[in-house]
Amino acid sequence: MTKKNDNFIMLPTVDVCFKGLMYNPKVRKGFIAALLGTDPAAVRETVLLPTALRQEYPDEKLGILDVRALMEDGAQINMEMQAYPFGQWDARSLFYLSKMYTEQIGRGDPYTKLKKCIHVSILDFIRFADDEKCHRIISLCDEQTGKKYTDLLEMQILELKKLPEELQSDDEVIRWMR
């Protein structure tokens, strides 16, 4: 007979727990607002989208996202929880972001139909060992001038293992990471 542990708490770094949290509209809106640096009231509506990326050919690579949300303005956000180091995480993240972006238009559609896509990697391991920064926003920019090329593609990387020791923080993303 096994002993029941009434004190068991599933950590949000477990895929099923993370998805359960993000499927709650209030939680999802609050987290997205923190990521976007806006007031939660400004995130009026998010709609969950299918998590399987479109596969046009049988031999095409399949991608299944953790949580994919559509914003009221047409922007899409993919939130991925990764608990263990994965050697090809960078390539996989770019694949997910690129597929999300290109799925927005079809033959004959104008490029103006393309909306912003954001990929959020929530990592329970250290990806960038050379600094202490736990939240970074990555976009396409000119390497010489630093000038942003476009705001249509963005990656946010949250490294949970780098959370600062102090319990209090004014940074909403850090508060959500705790």
PDB file of C-alpha atoms in Angstrom:
ATOM      1  CA  MET A   1       0.000   0.000   0.000  1.00  0.00           C
ATOM      2  CA  THR A   2       1.411   3.383  -0.946  1.00  0.00           C
ATOM      3  CA  LYS A   3       1.344   6.288   1.412  1.00  0.00           C
ATOM      4  CA  LYS A   4      -0.535   9.353   0.143  1.00  0.00           C
ATOM      5  CA  ASN A   5       1.379  12.624   0.288  1.00  0.00           C
ATOM      6  CA  ASP A   6      -1.133  15.404   0.970  1.00  0.00           C
ATOM      7  CA  ASN A   7       1.630  18.017   0.780  1.00  0.00           C
ATOM      8  CA  PHE A   8       2.511  17.328  -2.867  1.00  0.00           C
ATOM      9  CA  ILE A   9       2.558  20.462  -4.993  1.00  0.00           C
ATOM     10  CA  MET A  10       3.164  20.212  -8.713  1.00  0.00           C
ATOM     11  CA  LEU A  11       5.724  22.768  -9.808  1.00  0.00           C
ATOM     12  CA  PRO A  12       4.845  25.162 -12.644  1.00  0.00           C
ATOM     13  CA  THR A  13       7.965  23.945 -14.466  1.00  0.00           C
ATOM     14  CA  VAL A  14       6.135  20.670 -15.117  1.00  0.00           C
ATOM     15  CA  ASP A  15       4.592  20.912 -18.588  1.00  0.00           C
ATOM     16  CA  VAL A  16       1.076  19.878 -17.592  1.00  0.00           C
ATOM     17  CA  CYS A  17       1.021  22.301 -14.652  1.00  0.00           C
ATOM     18  CA  PHE A  18       2.356  25.188 -16.770  1.00  0.00           C
ATOM     19  CA  LYS A  19      -0.259  24.546 -19.461  1.00  0.00           C
ATOM     20  CA  GLY A  20      -2.993  24.357 -16.815  1.00  0.00           C
ATOM     21  CA  LEU A  21      -1.951  27.746 -15.442  1.00  0.00           C
ATOM     22  CA  MET A  22      -1.802  29.365 -18.886  1.00  0.00           C
ATOM     23  CA  TYR A  23      -5.195  27.957 -19.887  1.00  0.00           C
ATOM     24  CA  ASN A  24      -6.698  30.116 -17.130  1.00  0.00           C
ATOM     25  CA  PRO A  25      -7.611  33.402 -18.918  1.00  0.00           C
ATOM     26  CA  LYS A  26      -6.873  35.609 -15.896  1.00  0.00           C
ATOM     27  CA  VAL A  27      -3.454  34.039 -15.280  1.00  0.00           C
ATOM     28  CA  ARG A  28      -2.600  34.111 -18.989  1.00  0.00           C
ATOM     29  CA  LYS A  29      -3.560  37.796 -19.338  1.00  0.00           C
ATOM     30  CA  GLY A  30      -1.518  38.741 -16.268  1.00  0.00           C
ATOM     31  CA  PHE A  31       1.570  36.894 -17.477  1.00  0.00           C
ATOM     32  CA  ILE A  32       1.291  38.301 -21.012  1.00  0.00           C
ATOM     33  CA  ALA A  33       0.836  41.829 -19.618  1.00  0.00           C
ATOM     34  CA  ALA A  34       4.054  41.421 -17.616  1.00  0.00           C
ATOM     35  CA  LEU A  35       5.919  40.180 -20.704  1.00  0.00           C
ATOM     36  CA  LEU A  36       4.645  43.116 -22.764  1.00  0.00           C
ATOM     37  CA  GLY A  37       5.342  45.625 -19.983  1.00  0.00           C
ATOM     38  CA  THR A  38       1.752  46.808 -19.899  1.00  0.00           C
ATOM     39  CA  ASP A  39      -1.130  46.985 -17.454  1.00  0.00           C
ATOM     40  CA  PRO A  40      -3.176  43.736 -17.292  1.00  0.00           C
ATOM     41  CA  ALA A  41      -6.307  45.765 -18.114  1.00  0.00           C
ATOM     42  CA  ALA A  42      -4.708  46.625 -21.480  1.00  0.00           C
ATOM     43  CA  VAL A  43      -4.681  42.925 -22.385  1.00  0.00           C
ATOM     44  CA  ARG A  44      -8.402  42.768 -22.987  1.00  0.00           C
ATOM     45  CA  GLU A  45      -8.640  39.415 -24.671  1.00  0.00           C
ATOM     46  CA  THR A  46      -6.473  36.449 -25.543  1.00  0.00           C
ATOM     47  CA  VAL A  47      -7.675  33.398 -27.420  1.00  0.00           C
ATOM     48  CA  LEU A  48      -5.938  30.045 -27.228  1.00  0.00           C
ATOM     49  CA  LEU A  49      -4.965  28.747 -30.660  1.00  0.00           C
ATOM     50  CA  PRO A  50      -4.255  25.171 -31.733  1.00  0.00           C
ATOM     51  CA  THR A  51      -0.781  24.216 -30.560  1.00  0.00           C
ATOM     52  CA  ALA A  52       0.130  22.000 -33.530  1.00  0.00           C
ATOM     53  CA  LEU A  53       1.912  24.022 -36.194  1.00  0.00           C
ATOM     54  CA  ARG A  54       0.600  23.571 -39.720  1.00  0.00           C
ATOM     55  CA  GLN A  55       2.131  20.695 -41.623  1.00  0.00           C
ATOM     56  CA  GLU A  56       1.577  21.013 -45.386  1.00  0.00           C
ATOM     57  CA  TYR A  57       3.517  17.913 -46.428  1.00  0.00           C
ATOM     58  CA  PRO A  58       3.748  14.493 -44.739  1.00  0.00           C
ATOM     59  CA  ASP A  59       7.543  14.701 -44.464  1.00  0.00           C
ATOM     60  CA  GLU A  60       7.526  18.257 -43.084  1.00  0.00           C
ATOM     61  CA  LYS A  61       8.810  18.741 -39.518  1.00  0.00           C
ATOM     62  CA  LEU A  62       6.009  18.748 -36.943  1.00  0.00           C
ATOM     63  CA  GLY A  63       6.004  21.353 -34.204  1.00  0.00           C
ATOM     64  CA  ILE A  64       3.754  21.216 -31.150  1.00  0.00           C
ATOM     65  CA  LEU A  65       3.743  24.293 -28.947  1.00  0.00           C
ATOM     66  CA  ASP A  66       2.995  24.368 -25.217  1.00  0.00           C
ATOM     67  CA  VAL A  67       0.693  27.411 -25.191  1.00  0.00           C
ATOM     68  CA  ARG A  68      -0.209  29.579 -28.180  1.00  0.00           C
ATOM     69  CA  ALA A  69      -2.334  32.681 -27.692  1.00  0.00           C
ATOM     70  CA  LEU A  70      -3.808  35.199 -30.115  1.00  0.00           C
ATOM     71  CA  MET A  71      -3.955  38.788 -28.939  1.00  0.00           C
ATOM     72  CA  GLU A  72      -6.759  41.176 -29.770  1.00  0.00           C
ATOM     73  CA  ASP A  73      -4.485  43.068 -32.204  1.00  0.00           C
ATOM     74  CA  GLY A  74      -3.642  39.860 -34.105  1.00  0.00           C
ATOM     75  CA  ALA A  75      -0.233  39.306 -32.496  1.00  0.00           C
ATOM     76  CA  GLN A  76       0.572  35.737 -31.446  1.00  0.00           C
ATOM     77  CA  ILE A  77       2.494  34.584 -28.397  1.00  0.00           C
ATOM     78  CA  ASN A  78       3.969  31.125 -27.955  1.00  0.00           C
ATOM     79  CA  MET A  79       5.002  30.231 -24.401  1.00  0.00           C
ATOM     80  CA  GLU A  80       7.291  27.225 -23.964  1.00  0.00           C
ATOM     81  CA  MET A  81       8.350  25.687 -20.664  1.00  0.00           C
ATOM     82  CA  GLN A  82      11.606  23.734 -20.880  1.00  0.00           C
ATOM     83  CA  ALA A  83      12.658  22.070 -17.638  1.00  0.00           C
ATOM     84  CA  TYR A  84      15.815  20.335 -18.871  1.00  0.00           C
ATOM     85  CA  PRO A  85      18.694  21.503 -21.076  1.00  0.00           C
ATOM     86  CA  PHE A  86      18.084  20.681 -24.713  1.00  0.00           C
ATOM     87  CA  GLY A  87      21.078  21.071 -27.021  1.00  0.00           C
ATOM     88  CA  GLN A  88      19.009  22.268 -29.956  1.00  0.00           C
ATOM     89  CA  TRP A  89      16.767  24.659 -28.012  1.00  0.00           C
ATOM     90  CA  ASP A  90      17.848  27.745 -29.975  1.00  0.00           C
ATOM     91  CA  ALA A  91      17.100  26.108 -33.340  1.00  0.00           C
ATOM     92  CA  ARG A  92      13.808  24.710 -32.066  1.00  0.00           C
ATOM     93  CA  SER A  93      12.723  28.113 -30.725  1.00  0.00           C
ATOM     94  CA  LEU A  94      13.525  29.784 -34.043  1.00  0.00           C
ATOM     95  CA  PHE A  95      11.646  27.039 -35.896  1.00  0.00           C
ATOM     96  CA  TYR A  96       8.552  27.596 -33.741  1.00  0.00           C
ATOM     97  CA  LEU A  97       8.717  31.382 -34.130  1.00  0.00           C
ATOM     98  CA  SER A  98       9.282  31.199 -37.893  1.00  0.00           C
ATOM     99  CA  LYS A  99       6.446  28.727 -38.470  1.00  0.00           C
ATOM    100  CA  MET A 100       4.074  30.814 -36.380  1.00  0.00           C
ATOM    101  CA  TYR A 101       4.998  33.862 -38.454  1.00  0.00           C
ATOM    102  CA  THR A 102       4.739  32.246 -41.893  1.00  0.00           C
ATOM    103  CA  GLU A 103       1.445  30.475 -41.104  1.00  0.00           C
ATOM    104  CA  GLN A 104      -0.303  33.854 -41.020  1.00  0.00           C
ATOM    105  CA  ILE A 105      -0.412  34.295 -44.784  1.00  0.00           C
ATOM    106  CA  GLY A 106      -1.166  32.163 -47.794  1.00  0.00           C
ATOM    107  CA  ARG A 107      -0.751  32.402 -51.529  1.00  0.00           C
ATOM    108  CA  GLY A 108      -1.752  35.833 -52.803  1.00  0.00           C
ATOM    109  CA  ASP A 109      -2.054  37.412 -49.339  1.00  0.00           C
ATOM    110  CA  PRO A 110      -0.367  40.800 -48.861  1.00  0.00           C
ATOM    111  CA  TYR A 111       2.597  40.937 -46.475  1.00  0.00           C
ATOM    112  CA  THR A 112       0.748  43.644 -44.554  1.00  0.00           C
ATOM    113  CA  LYS A 113      -1.382  40.825 -43.127  1.00  0.00           C
ATOM    114  CA  LEU A 114       1.599  39.666 -41.040  1.00  0.00           C
ATOM    115  CA  LYS A 115       1.308  40.465 -37.321  1.00  0.00           C
ATOM    116  CA  LYS A 116       3.861  40.347 -34.533  1.00  0.00           C
ATOM    117  CA  CYS A 117       4.896  36.927 -33.223  1.00  0.00           C
ATOM    118  CA  ILE A 118       6.580  36.456 -29.850  1.00  0.00           C
ATOM    119  CA  HIS A 119       8.230  33.260 -28.669  1.00  0.00           C
ATOM    120  CA  VAL A 120       8.743  33.019 -24.902  1.00  0.00           C
ATOM    121  CA  SER A 121      11.231  30.429 -23.626  1.00  0.00           C
ATOM    122  CA  ILE A 122      10.844  29.756 -19.910  1.00  0.00           C
ATOM    123  CA  LEU A 123      13.950  27.770 -19.068  1.00  0.00           C
ATOM    124  CA  ASP A 124      14.634  25.943 -15.831  1.00  0.00           C
ATOM    125  CA  PHE A 125      18.319  25.878 -16.709  1.00  0.00           C
ATOM    126  CA  ILE A 126      20.986  28.409 -17.594  1.00  0.00           C
ATOM    127  CA  ARG A 127      21.242  29.194 -21.303  1.00  0.00           C
ATOM    128  CA  PHE A 128      23.551  32.242 -21.138  1.00  0.00           C
ATOM    129  CA  ALA A 129      26.258  31.409 -18.593  1.00  0.00           C
ATOM    130  CA  ASP A 130      28.282  34.590 -19.157  1.00  0.00           C
ATOM    131  CA  ASP A 131      25.920  36.964 -17.322  1.00  0.00           C
ATOM    132  CA  GLU A 132      23.368  37.155 -14.518  1.00  0.00           C
ATOM    133  CA  LYS A 133      20.472  38.528 -16.593  1.00  0.00           C
ATOM    134  CA  CYS A 134      17.382  36.348 -16.031  1.00  0.00           C
ATOM    135  CA  HIS A 135      15.068  37.993 -18.603  1.00  0.00           C
ATOM    136  CA  ARG A 136      16.115  39.093 -22.041  1.00  0.00           C
ATOM    137  CA  ILE A 137      14.222  40.325 -25.089  1.00  0.00           C
ATOM    138  CA  ILE A 138      15.756  39.501 -28.457  1.00  0.00           C
ATOM    139  CA  SER A 139      14.749  41.070 -31.756  1.00  0.00           C
ATOM    140  CA  LEU A 140      16.174  41.506 -35.243  1.00  0.00           C
ATOM    141  CA  CYS A 141      18.546  44.457 -35.343  1.00  0.00           C
ATOM    142  CA  ASP A 142      21.484  45.868 -37.265  1.00  0.00           C
ATOM    143  CA  GLU A 143      24.662  44.522 -35.628  1.00  0.00           C
ATOM    144  CA  GLN A 144      26.621  47.703 -36.375  1.00  0.00           C
ATOM    145  CA  THR A 145      24.126  50.332 -35.251  1.00  0.00           C
ATOM    146  CA  GLY A 146      21.903  48.338 -32.908  1.00  0.00           C
ATOM    147  CA  LYS A 147      18.894  49.794 -34.727  1.00  0.00           C
ATOM    148  CA  LYS A 148      15.874  47.503 -34.732  1.00  0.00           C
ATOM    149  CA  TYR A 149      15.059  46.108 -38.188  1.00  0.00           C
ATOM    150  CA  THR A 150      11.491  45.079 -37.380  1.00  0.00           C
ATOM    151  CA  ASP A 151       9.320  44.495 -34.350  1.00  0.00           C
ATOM    152  CA  LEU A 152       7.376  41.659 -36.007  1.00  0.00           C
ATOM    153  CA  LEU A 153       9.601  38.895 -34.582  1.00  0.00           C
ATOM    154  CA  GLU A 154      10.601  38.766 -30.925  1.00  0.00           C
ATOM    155  CA  MET A 155      11.999  36.200 -28.536  1.00  0.00           C
ATOM    156  CA  GLN A 156      11.890  36.506 -24.774  1.00  0.00           C
ATOM    157  CA  ILE A 157      14.039  34.203 -22.693  1.00  0.00           C
ATOM    158  CA  LEU A 158      13.411  33.713 -18.986  1.00  0.00           C
ATOM    159  CA  GLU A 159      16.115  31.776 -17.123  1.00  0.00           C
ATOM    160  CA  LEU A 160      14.573  30.636 -13.842  1.00  0.00           C
ATOM    161  CA  LYS A 161      17.914  29.510 -12.349  1.00  0.00           C
ATOM    162  CA  LYS A 162      19.182  33.116 -12.493  1.00  0.00           C
ATOM    163  CA  LEU A 163      16.432  34.688 -10.413  1.00  0.00           C
ATOM    164  CA  PRO A 164      17.893  37.245  -8.003  1.00  0.00           C
ATOM    165  CA  GLU A 165      18.062  36.252  -4.340  1.00  0.00           C
ATOM    166  CA  GLU A 166      16.026  39.204  -3.052  1.00  0.00           C
ATOM    167  CA  LEU A 167      12.382  38.344  -2.596  1.00  0.00           C
ATOM    168  CA  GLN A 168      10.955  41.732  -3.564  1.00  0.00           C
ATOM    169  CA  SER A 169      11.134  43.120  -7.079  1.00  0.00           C
ATOM    170  CA  ASP A 170       9.376  45.879  -8.980  1.00  0.00           C
ATOM    171  CA  ASP A 171       9.900  43.989 -12.239  1.00  0.00           C
ATOM    172  CA  GLU A 172       6.605  42.241 -13.062  1.00  0.00           C
ATOM    173  CA  VAL A 173       8.280  39.524 -15.144  1.00  0.00           C
ATOM    174  CA  ILE A 174      10.601  38.628 -12.257  1.00  0.00           C
ATOM    175  CA  ARG A 175       7.616  38.518  -9.907  1.00  0.00           C
ATOM    176  CA  TRP A 176       5.886  36.077 -12.277  1.00  0.00           C
ATOM    177  CA  MET A 177       9.059  33.994 -12.579  1.00  0.00           C
ATOM    178  CA  ARG A 178       9.068  33.415  -8.830  1.00  0.00           C
TER     179      ARG A 178
END
